[in-house]
mmCIF file of C-alpha atoms in Angstrom:
data_model
loop_
_atom_site.group_PDB
_atom_site.id
_atom_site.type_symbol
_atom_site.label_atom_id
_atom_site.label_comp_id
_atom_site.label_asym_id
_atom_site.label_seq_id
_atom_site.Cartn_x
_atom_site.Cartn_y
_atom_site.Cartn_z
ATOM 1 C CA LEU A 20 -30.058 22.063 -6.192
ATOM 2 C CA GLN A 21 -30.787 18.468 -4.785
ATOM 3 C CA GLY A 22 -33.194 15.436 -5.139
ATOM 4 C CA ALA A 23 -32.546 11.809 -4.275
ATOM 5 C CA ALA A 24 -35.055 8.461 -4.047
ATOM 6 C CA SER A 25 -34.290 5.567 -1.970
ATOM 7 C CA THR A 26 -36.449 2.431 -1.584
ATOM 8 C CA HIS A 27 -35.375 -1.048 0.596
ATOM 9 C CA TYR A 28 -36.914 -4.032 0.945
ATOM 10 C CA GLN A 29 -36.626 -6.922 4.087
ATOM 11 C CA ALA A 30 -37.416 -10.321 4.067
ATOM 12 C CA GLU A 31 -36.267 -13.599 6.420
ATOM 13 C CA THR A 32 -33.545 -13.758 5.503
ATOM 14 C CA PHE A 33 -32.104 -11.002 2.268
ATOM 15 C CA ALA A 34 -32.687 -7.531 2.170
ATOM 16 C CA TYR A 35 -32.027 -5.328 -0.422
ATOM 17 C CA SER A 36 -32.089 -1.214 -1.650
ATOM 18 C CA LEU A 37 -31.822 0.267 -3.813
ATOM 19 C CA GLY A 38 -30.994 4.107 -4.845
ATOM 20 C CA VAL A 39 -30.197 7.500 -7.073
ATOM 21 C CA ARG A 40 -29.230 10.837 -6.572
ATOM 22 C CA ALA A 41 -29.266 13.934 -8.773
ATOM 23 C CA GLY A 42 -28.256 17.112 -8.105
ATOM 24 C CA HIS A 43 -27.251 20.816 -9.825
ATOM 25 C CA THR A 44 -25.298 24.069 -8.014
ATOM 26 C CA ASP A 45 -24.174 28.010 -8.302
ATOM 27 C CA ARG A 46 -21.187 28.020 -6.696
ATOM 28 C CA TYR A 47 -19.847 24.321 -6.103
ATOM 29 C CA LEU A 48 -15.852 25.537 -5.091
ATOM 30 C CA ASP A 49 -14.660 28.592 -2.874
ATOM 31 C CA PRO A 50 -14.869 31.367 -6.007
ATOM 32 C CA PRO A 51 -11.646 33.016 -6.145
ATOM 33 C CA SER A 52 -13.535 36.293 -6.716
ATOM 34 C CA LEU A 53 -16.992 38.064 -5.339
ATOM 35 C CA GLU A 54 -18.299 38.336 -8.818
ATOM 36 C CA ASN A 55 -18.382 33.471 -8.505
ATOM 37 C CA PHE A 56 -17.565 33.673 -12.143
ATOM 38 C CA THR A 57 -17.541 30.108 -13.911
ATOM 39 C CA ASN A 58 -18.539 27.844 -10.721
ATOM 40 C CA LYS A 59 -21.836 25.540 -11.700
ATOM 41 C CA ALA A 60 -21.666 21.645 -11.275
ATOM 42 C CA SER A 61 -23.965 18.698 -11.608
ATOM 43 C CA SER A 62 -23.077 15.090 -9.921
ATOM 44 C CA ALA A 63 -25.862 11.974 -10.305
ATOM 45 C CA GLY A 64 -24.642 9.165 -8.661
ATOM 46 C CA PHE A 65 -27.061 5.195 -7.600
ATOM 47 C CA PHE A 66 -25.954 2.404 -5.408
ATOM 48 C CA ALA A 67 -27.175 -0.999 -5.089
ATOM 49 C CA ARG A 68 -26.887 -3.447 -1.722
ATOM 50 C CA TRP A 69 -28.015 -6.462 -1.203
ATOM 51 C CA GLU A 70 -28.085 -9.045 1.461
ATOM 52 C CA GLN A 71 -28.086 -12.391 1.758
ATOM 53 C CA ASP A 72 -28.371 -15.047 5.030
ATOM 54 C CA PHE A 73 -27.217 -19.176 4.085
ATOM 55 C CA SER A 74 -27.696 -20.339 7.114
ATOM 56 C CA ASP A 75 -27.975 -18.335 11.410
ATOM 57 C CA ARG A 76 -24.326 -18.173 10.907
ATOM 58 C CA ASP A 77 -23.386 -17.056 7.210
ATOM 59 C CA ARG A 78 -24.094 -13.024 5.859
ATOM 60 C CA LEU A 79 -23.198 -12.441 2.356
ATOM 61 C CA THR A 80 -22.897 -8.472 1.422
ATOM 62 C CA LEU A 81 -22.571 -7.192 -1.711
ATOM 63 C CA TYR A 82 -22.116 -3.394 -2.720
ATOM 64 C CA ALA A 83 -21.710 -1.589 -5.562
ATOM 65 C CA ARG A 84 -22.014 2.410 -5.843
ATOM 66 C CA SER A 85 -21.669 5.077 -8.741
ATOM 67 C CA ASN A 86 -21.375 8.601 -8.771
ATOM 68 C CA ARG A 87 -20.222 11.217 -11.702
ATOM 69 C CA VAL A 88 -19.705 15.262 -10.840
ATOM 70 C CA GLY A 89 -18.965 17.350 -13.859
ATOM 71 C CA PHE A 90 -17.938 21.196 -12.890
ATOM 72 C CA LEU A 91 -16.428 24.280 -14.178
ATOM 73 C CA VAL A 92 -13.201 26.063 -12.539
ATOM 74 C CA PRO A 93 -13.810 29.709 -11.051
ATOM 75 C CA ASN A 94 -12.447 32.549 -13.220
ATOM 76 C CA ASP A 95 -10.915 35.292 -11.206
ATOM 77 C CA LEU A 96 -11.472 38.328 -12.560
ATOM 78 C CA THR A 97 -8.748 38.671 -15.524
ATOM 79 C CA GLN A 98 -9.178 34.666 -17.240
ATOM 80 C CA GLN A 99 -12.907 35.972 -17.187
ATOM 81 C CA ALA A 100 -12.292 38.896 -19.185
ATOM 82 C CA ALA A 101 -10.453 36.910 -21.732
ATOM 83 C CA GLY A 102 -13.325 34.354 -22.040
ATOM 84 C CA GLN A 103 -11.621 31.537 -20.343
ATOM 85 C CA ARG A 104 -13.762 28.191 -19.518
ATOM 86 C CA GLN A 105 -11.811 24.853 -18.062
ATOM 87 C CA ASP A 106 -14.401 21.108 -17.321
ATOM 88 C CA ARG A 107 -13.700 18.692 -14.205
ATOM 89 C CA ARG A 108 -14.637 15.890 -14.436
ATOM 90 C CA GLY A 109 -14.719 13.089 -11.442
ATOM 91 C CA ALA A 110 -16.053 9.606 -11.325
ATOM 92 C CA GLU A 111 -16.370 6.416 -9.785
ATOM 93 C CA THR A 112 -17.302 3.418 -9.500
ATOM 94 C CA THR A 113 -17.347 0.682 -7.025
ATOM 95 C CA GLY A 114 -18.424 -3.269 -5.695
ATOM 96 C CA GLN A 115 -17.901 -4.697 -2.745
ATOM 97 C CA ALA A 116 -18.615 -8.397 -1.697
ATOM 98 C CA HIS A 117 -17.898 -9.081 2.158
ATOM 99 C CA TYR A 118 -18.655 -12.947 4.372
ATOM 100 C CA GLN A 119 -19.443 -12.696 7.433
ATOM 101 C CA ARG A 120 -19.088 -16.303 9.128
ATOM 102 C CA THR A 121 -20.236 -17.389 12.626
ATOM 103 C CA LEU A 122 -17.466 -19.990 13.440
ATOM 104 C CA SER A 123 -18.456 -21.169 16.760
ATOM 105 C CA SER A 124 -19.949 -18.568 19.867
ATOM 106 C CA SER A 125 -15.938 -17.114 20.139
ATOM 107 C CA TRP A 126 -15.078 -16.842 17.124
ATOM 108 C CA LEU A 127 -15.684 -14.758 14.346
ATOM 109 C CA LEU A 128 -14.879 -14.949 10.487
ATOM 110 C CA SER A 129 -14.812 -11.980 8.103
ATOM 111 C CA ALA A 130 -13.580 -10.974 4.158
ATOM 112 C CA ARG A 131 -14.375 -9.264 2.428
ATOM 113 C CA GLY A 132 -12.964 -7.377 -1.621
ATOM 114 C CA MET A 133 -13.592 -4.382 -3.550
ATOM 115 C CA ALA A 134 -12.428 -3.247 -6.758
ATOM 116 C CA ARG A 135 -13.154 0.386 -7.629
ATOM 117 C CA ASP A 136 -12.361 2.320 -10.474
ATOM 118 C CA LEU A 137 -11.782 6.656 -10.510
ATOM 119 C CA ASP A 138 -11.180 9.195 -13.178
ATOM 120 C CA ALA A 139 -10.757 12.416 -13.331
ATOM 121 C CA ARG A 140 -10.537 15.249 -16.048
ATOM 122 C CA LEU A 141 -9.155 18.409 -16.848
ATOM 123 C CA TRP A 142 -9.566 20.863 -20.237
ATOM 124 C CA SER A 143 -9.256 23.869 -21.029
ATOM 125 C CA ASN A 144 -10.295 25.594 -24.647
ATOM 126 C CA PRO A 145 -8.028 28.335 -26.572
ATOM 127 C CA LEU A 146 -8.028 31.356 -23.957
ATOM 128 C CA ALA A 147 -6.945 29.811 -20.937
ATOM 129 C CA THR A 148 -4.756 32.385 -18.982
ATOM 130 C CA PRO A 149 -1.935 31.829 -17.683
ATOM 131 C CA VAL A 150 -1.779 28.712 -19.176
ATOM 132 C CA TRP A 151 -3.336 26.102 -20.489
ATOM 133 C CA VAL A 152 -3.767 22.712 -18.797
ATOM 134 C CA GLU A 153 -5.078 19.072 -19.907
ATOM 135 C CA GLN A 154 -5.408 16.022 -17.604
ATOM 136 C CA ASP A 155 -6.423 12.539 -17.056
ATOM 137 C CA ARG A 156 -5.800 10.101 -14.903
ATOM 138 C CA GLY A 157 -7.162 7.538 -12.971
ATOM 139 C CA ILE A 158 -6.555 4.358 -10.785
ATOM 140 C CA ARG A 159 -8.064 0.941 -11.016
ATOM 141 C CA GLU A 160 -7.626 -0.822 -7.749
ATOM 142 C CA ALA A 161 -8.927 -3.970 -6.578
ATOM 143 C CA VAL A 162 -8.226 -5.220 -2.000
ATOM 144 C CA GLY A 163 -8.841 -7.973 0.160
ATOM 145 C CA SER A 164 -8.842 -8.390 2.667
ATOM 146 C CA ALA A 165 -9.447 -11.122 6.242
ATOM 147 C CA ALA A 166 -10.087 -11.172 9.907
ATOM 148 C CA LEU A 167 -10.903 -13.396 12.500
ATOM 149 C CA THR A 168 -12.454 -12.529 16.217
ATOM 150 C CA TRP A 169 -12.115 -14.414 19.499
ATOM 151 C CA GLN A 170 -13.984 -12.967 22.233
ATOM 152 C CA GLY A 171 -13.939 -13.996 25.946
ATOM 153 C CA GLU A 172 -15.836 -12.929 29.156
ATOM 154 C CA ARG A 173 -13.032 -10.545 29.449
ATOM 155 C CA GLN A 174 -10.759 -10.074 26.255
ATOM 156 C CA VAL A 175 -11.859 -10.152 22.085
ATOM 157 C CA VAL A 176 -9.161 -10.459 20.593
ATOM 158 C CA LYS A 177 -9.101 -9.741 16.317
ATOM 159 C CA PHE A 178 -6.325 -10.083 13.508
ATOM 160 C CA GLY A 179 -5.890 -10.036 10.188
ATOM 161 C CA GLY A 180 -4.049 -8.545 6.713
ATOM 162 C CA ASP A 181 -4.491 -7.025 3.744
ATOM 163 C CA VAL A 182 -3.375 -6.905 0.343
ATOM 164 C CA ARG A 183 -3.774 -3.320 -1.854
ATOM 165 C CA THR A 184 -2.921 -3.098 -5.381
ATOM 166 C CA ALA A 185 -3.861 0.105 -8.030
ATOM 167 C CA ASN A 186 -3.073 0.932 -11.540
ATOM 168 C CA VAL A 187 -1.820 4.608 -11.911
ATOM 169 C CA ARG A 188 -2.331 6.031 -14.867
ATOM 170 C CA GLU A 189 -1.312 10.204 -15.162
ATOM 171 C CA GLN A 190 -1.335 12.373 -18.750
ATOM 172 C CA PHE A 191 -0.737 15.845 -18.043
ATOM 173 C CA LEU A 192 -0.296 18.785 -20.854
ATOM 174 C CA PHE A 193 0.264 22.548 -20.226
ATOM 175 C CA ALA A 194 0.587 24.913 -22.020
ATOM 176 C CA GLU A 195 1.897 28.728 -21.665
ATOM 177 C CA ALA A 196 -1.058 31.199 -22.583
ATOM 178 C CA ASP A 197 0.534 33.100 -25.350
ATOM 179 C CA GLU A 198 2.506 29.843 -26.850
ATOM 180 C CA PHE A 199 -0.617 27.763 -27.425
ATOM 181 C CA PRO A 200 -1.103 25.734 -29.283
ATOM 182 C CA GLU A 201 3.006 24.820 -29.090
ATOM 183 C CA ILE A 202 2.579 22.639 -25.890
ATOM 184 C CA ASP A 203 5.766 22.982 -22.880
ATOM 185 C CA VAL A 204 5.270 19.851 -21.125
ATOM 186 C CA ASP A 205 3.524 16.306 -22.121
ATOM 187 C CA PHE A 206 3.950 14.075 -19.307
ATOM 188 C CA ARG A 207 2.251 10.276 -19.959
ATOM 189 C CA ALA A 208 3.270 7.637 -16.624
ATOM 190 C CA ARG A 209 1.380 4.028 -16.462
ATOM 191 C CA GLU A 210 3.015 2.182 -12.163
ATOM 192 C CA ARG A 211 1.971 0.280 -9.972
ATOM 193 C CA SER A 212 1.442 0.703 -6.209
ATOM 194 C CA THR A 213 1.251 -2.840 -3.523
ATOM 195 C CA GLU A 214 0.589 -2.199 -0.281
ATOM 196 C CA GLY A 215 -0.180 -4.917 1.943
ATOM 197 C CA SER A 216 -0.355 -5.481 6.372
ATOM 198 C CA PHE A 217 -0.906 -7.421 9.432
ATOM 199 C CA PHE A 218 -2.704 -6.739 12.623
ATOM 200 C CA ILE A 219 -2.945 -8.239 16.176
ATOM 201 C CA GLN A 220 -4.292 -6.147 18.547
ATOM 202 C CA ASP A 221 -6.222 -7.451 21.932
ATOM 203 C CA GLN A 222 -8.548 -5.854 24.088
ATOM 204 C CA ILE A 223 -8.951 -6.433 27.902
ATOM 205 C CA ARG A 224 -12.254 -5.329 30.520
ATOM 206 C CA LEU A 225 -10.731 -5.359 34.129
ATOM 207 C CA GLY A 226 -13.854 -4.215 35.909
ATOM 208 C CA ALA A 227 -13.179 -0.666 35.784
ATOM 209 C CA LEU A 228 -10.433 -0.927 33.776
ATOM 210 C CA SER A 229 -10.181 -1.107 29.933
ATOM 211 C CA LEU A 230 -7.004 -1.595 27.819
ATOM 212 C CA ASN A 231 -6.026 -2.237 24.363
ATOM 213 C CA ALA A 232 -2.892 -3.303 22.674
ATOM 214 C CA GLY A 233 -2.242 -3.621 19.200
ATOM 215 C CA LEU A 234 0.187 -4.401 16.474
ATOM 216 C CA ARG A 235 0.370 -4.063 12.455
ATOM 217 C CA PHE A 236 2.554 -4.273 9.863
ATOM 218 C CA ASP A 237 2.559 -2.312 5.974
ATOM 219 C CA ALA A 238 4.985 -2.777 3.567
ATOM 220 C CA TYR A 239 4.561 -0.738 0.396
ATOM 221 C CA ASP A 240 6.295 -0.268 -2.920
ATOM 222 C CA PHE A 241 5.309 2.442 -5.642
ATOM 223 C CA LEU A 242 7.990 5.379 -6.438
ATOM 224 C CA VAL A 243 9.652 4.174 -3.001
ATOM 225 C CA SER A 244 9.497 1.306 -1.091
ATOM 226 C CA ASP A 245 8.982 1.227 2.625
ATOM 227 C CA SER A 246 8.246 -0.631 5.981
ATOM 228 C CA ALA A 247 7.026 -0.652 9.317
ATOM 229 C CA PHE A 248 5.614 -1.956 13.006
ATOM 230 C CA SER A 249 3.494 0.278 14.774
ATOM 231 C CA PRO A 250 2.367 -0.564 17.504
ATOM 232 C CA ARG A 251 -0.652 0.621 19.204
ATOM 233 C CA LEU A 252 -1.409 1.878 23.026
ATOM 234 C CA ALA A 253 -4.418 3.020 24.832
ATOM 235 C CA ALA A 254 -6.376 2.166 28.377
ATOM 236 C CA SER A 255 -9.357 4.133 30.857
ATOM 237 C CA TYR A 256 -10.483 3.783 33.853
ATOM 238 C CA TYR A 257 -13.791 4.560 35.260
ATOM 239 C CA TRP A 258 -14.127 5.877 38.997
ATOM 240 C CA GLU A 259 -18.018 5.361 39.493
ATOM 241 C CA GLN A 260 -18.316 7.484 42.969
ATOM 242 C CA ALA A 261 -16.964 10.481 41.678
ATOM 243 C CA GLY A 262 -18.443 9.675 38.052
ATOM 244 C CA LEU A 263 -15.362 10.105 36.250
ATOM 245 C CA GLN A 264 -13.377 8.379 32.954
ATOM 246 C CA PHE A 265 -9.369 8.649 33.091
ATOM 247 C CA ARG A 266 -8.361 8.003 29.099
ATOM 248 C CA ALA A 267 -4.669 7.697 27.782
ATOM 249 C CA ALA A 268 -3.341 6.439 24.092
ATOM 250 C CA TYR A 269 -0.071 6.253 22.247
ATOM 251 C CA ASP A 270 -0.449 5.357 18.914
ATOM 252 C CA ARG A 271 2.539 4.808 16.148
ATOM 253 C CA MET A 272 1.317 6.312 12.749
ATOM 254 C CA PHE A 273 2.801 4.885 9.204
ATOM 255 C CA GLN A 274 0.944 6.169 5.897
ATOM 256 C CA THR A 275 1.672 6.140 2.585
ATOM 257 C CA PRO A 276 0.966 9.624 0.050
ATOM 258 C CA PRO A 277 -1.761 9.893 -1.243
ATOM 259 C CA LEU A 278 -2.059 8.997 -4.872
ATOM 260 C CA GLU A 279 -3.901 11.862 -6.685
ATOM 261 C CA ASN A 280 -0.990 13.332 -9.767
ATOM 262 C CA LEU A 281 2.177 11.306 -7.350
ATOM 263 C CA LEU A 282 3.358 10.591 -10.309
ATOM 264 C CA LEU A 283 3.658 13.707 -11.718
ATOM 265 C CA SER A 284 4.425 15.632 -8.499
ATOM 266 C CA SER A 285 7.629 13.219 -8.110
ATOM 267 C CA SER A 286 8.319 13.589 -12.066
ATOM 268 C CA ALA A 287 8.438 17.510 -11.897
ATOM 269 C CA GLY A 288 11.564 18.276 -11.586
ATOM 270 C CA ALA A 289 12.936 16.608 -15.022
ATOM 271 C CA LEU A 290 9.697 18.438 -16.690
ATOM 272 C CA GLN A 291 11.780 22.058 -16.436
ATOM 273 C CA PHE A 292 9.236 23.930 -14.732
ATOM 274 C CA ASP A 293 10.017 27.027 -13.815
ATOM 275 C CA GLY A 294 11.314 27.016 -9.920
ATOM 276 C CA VAL A 295 12.198 23.177 -10.034
ATOM 277 C CA ASP A 296 15.696 22.435 -9.544
ATOM 278 C CA ASP A 297 15.455 18.703 -7.986
ATOM 279 C CA VAL A 298 12.381 16.608 -6.486
ATOM 280 C CA ILE A 299 12.574 12.935 -5.253
ATOM 281 C CA PRO A 300 9.548 11.045 -4.258
ATOM 282 C CA VAL A 301 6.965 11.886 -1.849
ATOM 283 C CA PRO A 302 7.800 8.954 0.978
ATOM 284 C CA PRO A 303 5.403 7.472 3.536
ATOM 285 C CA SER A 304 4.610 9.731 7.030
ATOM 286 C CA ARG A 305 5.632 8.451 9.917
ATOM 287 C CA GLY A 306 4.604 9.938 13.146
ATOM 288 C CA ASP A 307 3.345 9.544 17.265
ATOM 289 C CA PHE A 308 0.249 10.134 18.965
ATOM 290 C CA PHE A 309 -0.736 10.961 21.894
ATOM 291 C CA GLU A 310 -3.520 11.667 23.596
ATOM 292 C CA VAL A 311 -4.867 12.521 27.529
ATOM 293 C CA GLY A 312 -8.711 13.268 28.427
ATOM 294 C CA VAL A 313 -11.149 12.643 31.125
ATOM 295 C CA ARG A 314 -14.755 12.983 31.053
ATOM 296 C CA LYS A 315 -17.148 13.945 34.226
ATOM 297 C CA THR A 316 -20.302 13.415 33.630
ATOM 298 C CA LEU A 317 -22.920 16.707 35.299
ATOM 299 C CA GLY A 318 -26.511 15.053 36.435
ATOM 300 C CA ASP A 319 -28.944 13.048 34.290
ATOM 301 C CA VAL A 320 -28.357 15.470 31.570
ATOM 302 C CA VAL A 321 -24.762 16.586 30.705
ATOM 303 C CA ARG A 322 -21.060 15.403 29.606
ATOM 304 C CA LEU A 323 -17.852 16.570 29.837
ATOM 305 C CA ASP A 324 -15.033 15.979 28.360
ATOM 306 C CA VAL A 325 -11.769 17.300 28.134
ATOM 307 C CA THR A 326 -8.978 15.908 25.145
ATOM 308 C CA HIS A 327 -5.450 16.685 24.949
ATOM 309 C CA TYR A 328 -3.592 15.216 22.023
ATOM 310 C CA TRP A 329 -0.729 15.782 20.228
ATOM 311 C CA ARG A 330 1.319 14.157 17.717
ATOM 312 C CA GLU A 331 4.848 14.844 15.940
ATOM 313 C CA LEU A 332 5.230 13.739 12.724
ATOM 314 C CA ASP A 333 7.889 13.775 9.618
ATOM 315 C CA GLN A 334 7.106 13.741 6.121
ATOM 316 C CA TYR A 335 4.009 15.604 7.162
ATOM 317 C CA PHE A 336 1.269 15.553 4.263
ATOM 318 C CA ASP A 337 -0.715 18.806 2.082
ATOM 319 C CA ASP A 338 -1.129 19.828 -1.434
ATOM 320 C CA ASP A 339 -0.279 22.245 -3.559
ATOM 321 C CA VAL A 340 -2.647 23.773 -6.033
ATOM 322 C CA PHE A 341 -1.289 24.498 -9.096
ATOM 323 C CA LEU A 342 -2.648 28.114 -10.255
ATOM 324 C CA ASN A 343 -5.640 28.212 -9.895
ATOM 325 C CA THR A 344 -6.741 24.882 -11.567
ATOM 326 C CA GLY A 345 -7.958 23.090 -9.068
ATOM 327 C CA ILE A 346 -5.148 20.429 -9.312
ATOM 328 C CA GLY A 347 -3.447 19.404 -6.241
ATOM 329 C CA PHE A 348 -0.302 17.916 -6.422
ATOM 330 C CA PRO A 349 0.551 16.144 -3.005
ATOM 331 C CA ILE A 350 4.126 17.669 -0.987
ATOM 332 C CA SER A 351 5.728 16.542 2.357
ATOM 333 C CA PHE A 352 6.803 18.561 5.035
ATOM 334 C CA ALA A 353 9.887 16.930 6.677
ATOM 335 C CA GLN A 354 8.887 17.972 9.990
ATOM 336 C CA ALA A 355 5.286 19.346 11.392
ATOM 337 C CA SER A 356 3.869 19.357 15.803
ATOM 338 C CA ILE A 357 0.358 19.725 16.010
ATOM 339 C CA GLU A 358 -1.582 19.996 19.363
ATOM 340 C CA GLY A 359 -4.377 21.074 20.671
#
């Protein structure tokens, strides 16, 4: 069951939008049993957007949203018989400001700022089995970015950068079901993450040939410090007589690990979990992405697309779920190959 309402108004120099939504479901997660025990959820949220033109060259956009979801963790047969109840709650509140100015017929300036607050909780009743778990974590993030674009007759050049900082907090309590209320693990930590990047990219159109080239630099400082240059190349050619377009691309990727439970995951070796001897922080992932493809028009209404891609990655991200709680922990594989 879901419902939503929104309104929009537009005048000569400004426009605004407002919206709300709410919903309820009895099958929120993939249940571990066909009986679909304790699998209810309710959600609600709103958004607001304001756009203002101060002149023919200046536009300011303000945007805010807030979303909440509360749900029960699905029980398996044993947990349902024991009387377990585990509740989870997630919340996000975000505000953005975007300013755009046309400097001339060829130059465009764009600047953006964002602040975001994320919150997630899990709590169990005393009948939880095989473990009793409680978690409270959150992220407060701020982002600033700017880009300058130049557009010529056959070329578009864009360069810019961004800075991102996040305050991360995690609390995790754990107890064996037959030992509760004695707590086996009481983990609490706070850290700050900082990321920065700079990029430049160039798009050139030469008749039927289109070329794209770019270079990005990323710096990352959290549980580990790392940086990387990432080149990007792409080309496409359209053979008009045959109705064929050929394309190829290469991207060097640098991706930082997800922040969800990253402090706890990286400290698991010191928390005396069974079967966990030593743990190192999850590092950023690097990869080489290749893609080739061809597109063929077949008449006026049919188009055939064929694409082949392959990727080689170091420290490929994945996540591991803690028992049946729905709490995911970031992990990585040393190497991964993906093709399709």
